[in-house]
Tab-separated table of C-alpha atoms in Angstrom:
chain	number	residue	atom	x	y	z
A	32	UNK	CA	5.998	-15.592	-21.061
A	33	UNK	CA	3.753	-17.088	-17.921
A	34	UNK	CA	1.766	-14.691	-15.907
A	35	UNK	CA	2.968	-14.175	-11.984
A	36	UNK	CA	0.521	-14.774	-9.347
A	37	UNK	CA	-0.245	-11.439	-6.998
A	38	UNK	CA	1.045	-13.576	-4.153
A	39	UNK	CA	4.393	-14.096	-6.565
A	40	UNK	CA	4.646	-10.576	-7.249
A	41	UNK	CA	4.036	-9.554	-3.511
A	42	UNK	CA	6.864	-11.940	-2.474
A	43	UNK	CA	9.013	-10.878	-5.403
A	44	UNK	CA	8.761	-6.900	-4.828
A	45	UNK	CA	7.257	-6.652	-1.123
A	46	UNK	CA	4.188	-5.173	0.178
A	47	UNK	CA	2.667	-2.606	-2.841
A	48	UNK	CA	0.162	-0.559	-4.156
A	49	UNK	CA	-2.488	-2.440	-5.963
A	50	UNK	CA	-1.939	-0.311	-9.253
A	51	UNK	CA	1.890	-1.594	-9.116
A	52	UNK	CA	0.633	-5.434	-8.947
A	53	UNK	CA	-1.781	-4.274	-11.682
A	54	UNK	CA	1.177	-2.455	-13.964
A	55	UNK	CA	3.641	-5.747	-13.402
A	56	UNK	CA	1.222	-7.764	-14.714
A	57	UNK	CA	0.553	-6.122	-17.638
A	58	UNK	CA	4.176	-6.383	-17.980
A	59	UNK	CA	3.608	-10.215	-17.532
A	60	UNK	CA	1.386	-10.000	-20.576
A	61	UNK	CA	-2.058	-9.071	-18.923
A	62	UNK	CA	-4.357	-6.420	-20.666
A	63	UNK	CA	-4.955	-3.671	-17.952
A	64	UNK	CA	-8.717	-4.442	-17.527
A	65	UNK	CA	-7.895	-8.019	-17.242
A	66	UNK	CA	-5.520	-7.160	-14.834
A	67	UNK	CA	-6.954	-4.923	-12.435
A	68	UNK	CA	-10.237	-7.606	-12.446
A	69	UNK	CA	-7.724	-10.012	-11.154
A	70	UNK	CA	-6.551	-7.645	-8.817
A	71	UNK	CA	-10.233	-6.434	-7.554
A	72	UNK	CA	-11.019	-9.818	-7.199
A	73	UNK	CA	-7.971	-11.137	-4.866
A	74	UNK	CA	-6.154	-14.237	-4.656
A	75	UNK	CA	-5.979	-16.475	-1.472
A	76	UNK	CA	-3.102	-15.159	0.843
A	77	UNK	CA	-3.510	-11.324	-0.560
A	78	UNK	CA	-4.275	-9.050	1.848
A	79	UNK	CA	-5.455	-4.790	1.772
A	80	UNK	CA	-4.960	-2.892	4.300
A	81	UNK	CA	-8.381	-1.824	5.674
A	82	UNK	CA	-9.162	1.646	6.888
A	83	UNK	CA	-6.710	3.811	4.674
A	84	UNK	CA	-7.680	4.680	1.711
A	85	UNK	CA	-5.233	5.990	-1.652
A	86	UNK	CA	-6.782	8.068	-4.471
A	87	UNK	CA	-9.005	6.029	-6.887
A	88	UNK	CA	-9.708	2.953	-5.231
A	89	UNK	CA	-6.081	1.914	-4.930
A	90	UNK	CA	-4.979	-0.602	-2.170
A	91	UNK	CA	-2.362	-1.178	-0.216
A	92	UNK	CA	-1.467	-5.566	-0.913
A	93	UNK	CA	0.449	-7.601	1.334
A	94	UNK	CA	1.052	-11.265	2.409
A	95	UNK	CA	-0.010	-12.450	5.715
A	96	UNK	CA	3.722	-13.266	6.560
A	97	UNK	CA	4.688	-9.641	5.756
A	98	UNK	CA	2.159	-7.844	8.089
A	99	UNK	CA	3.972	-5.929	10.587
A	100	UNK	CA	7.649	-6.269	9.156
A	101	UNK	CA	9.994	-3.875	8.479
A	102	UNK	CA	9.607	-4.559	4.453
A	103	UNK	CA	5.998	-3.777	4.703
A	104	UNK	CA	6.210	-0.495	7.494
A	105	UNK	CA	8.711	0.689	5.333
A	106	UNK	CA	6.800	0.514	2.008
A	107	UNK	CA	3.719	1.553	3.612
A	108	UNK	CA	5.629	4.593	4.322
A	109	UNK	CA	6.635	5.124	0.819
A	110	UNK	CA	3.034	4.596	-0.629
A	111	UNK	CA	1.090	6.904	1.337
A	112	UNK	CA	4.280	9.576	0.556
A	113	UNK	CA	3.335	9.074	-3.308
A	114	UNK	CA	0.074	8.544	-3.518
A	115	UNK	CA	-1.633	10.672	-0.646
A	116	UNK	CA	0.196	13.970	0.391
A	117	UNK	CA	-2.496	14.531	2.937
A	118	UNK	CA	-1.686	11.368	4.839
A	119	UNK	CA	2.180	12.278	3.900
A	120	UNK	CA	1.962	15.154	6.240
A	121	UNK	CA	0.582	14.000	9.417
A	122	UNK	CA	2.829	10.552	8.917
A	123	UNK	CA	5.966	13.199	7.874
A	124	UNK	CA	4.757	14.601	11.461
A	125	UNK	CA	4.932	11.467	13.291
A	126	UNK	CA	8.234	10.276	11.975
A	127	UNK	CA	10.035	13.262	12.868
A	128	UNK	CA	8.862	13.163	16.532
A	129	UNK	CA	9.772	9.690	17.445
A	130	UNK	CA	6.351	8.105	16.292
A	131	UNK	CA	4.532	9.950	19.627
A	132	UNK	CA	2.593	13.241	19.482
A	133	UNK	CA	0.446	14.114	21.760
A	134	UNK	CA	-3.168	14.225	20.624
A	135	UNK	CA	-3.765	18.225	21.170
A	136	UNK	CA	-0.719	18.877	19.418
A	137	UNK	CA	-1.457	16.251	16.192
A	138	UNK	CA	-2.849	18.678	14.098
A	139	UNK	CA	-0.519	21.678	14.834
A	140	UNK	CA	2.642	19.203	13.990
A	141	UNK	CA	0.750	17.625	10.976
A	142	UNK	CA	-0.432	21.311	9.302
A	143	UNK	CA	-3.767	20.047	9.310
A	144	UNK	CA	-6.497	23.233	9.378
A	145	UNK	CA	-8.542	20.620	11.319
């Protein structure tokens, strides 16, 4: 059994978490601390999202191709629901209002105490 490439796996299953890249290739065959030090040290054509961050140093992975398209808004979505609740609220927020709250209101809609 060969070992994907991140950039494989990101084509193969979309835009992830980087503990999901890290779990598939175990799957491929990969001890876990060999394959998060693949991970953690990137491949040419990975990219993380910058500026969000998920419980325990996990990142968000994507290909440059896949910035901005519906595959990757919609499992950005889906990440931040499972792995941070408190970024799940104020993006629940968002969604429900068209995308568009105004700034005063942001943390009245989003149930954040501040």
């Amino acid at each position: 059994m060969s070992v994907r490439s991140i950039a494989a796996i990101l084509k193969a299953e979309g835009p992830c978490l980087s503990n999901r890249v890290c779990a598939l290739l175990e799957a491929d065959g990969l001890t876990s601390v060999n394959a998060r030090k693949r991970v953690s040290r990137g491949e040419l054509g990975v990219q993380r999202l910058d500026g969000l961050s998920f419980p325990s140093g996990v990142r968000f992975l994507f290909l440059a191709d896949q910035l901005g398209s519906r595959k990757y808004w919609d499992a950005l979505v889906r990440d931040i629901a499972v792995a941070s609740p408190a970024y799940s609220a104020a993006l629940g927020a968002l969604l429900a209002r068209g995308g568009v709250v105004p700034e005063k209101h942001f943390s009245i809609v989003c149930g954040a105490p501040i």
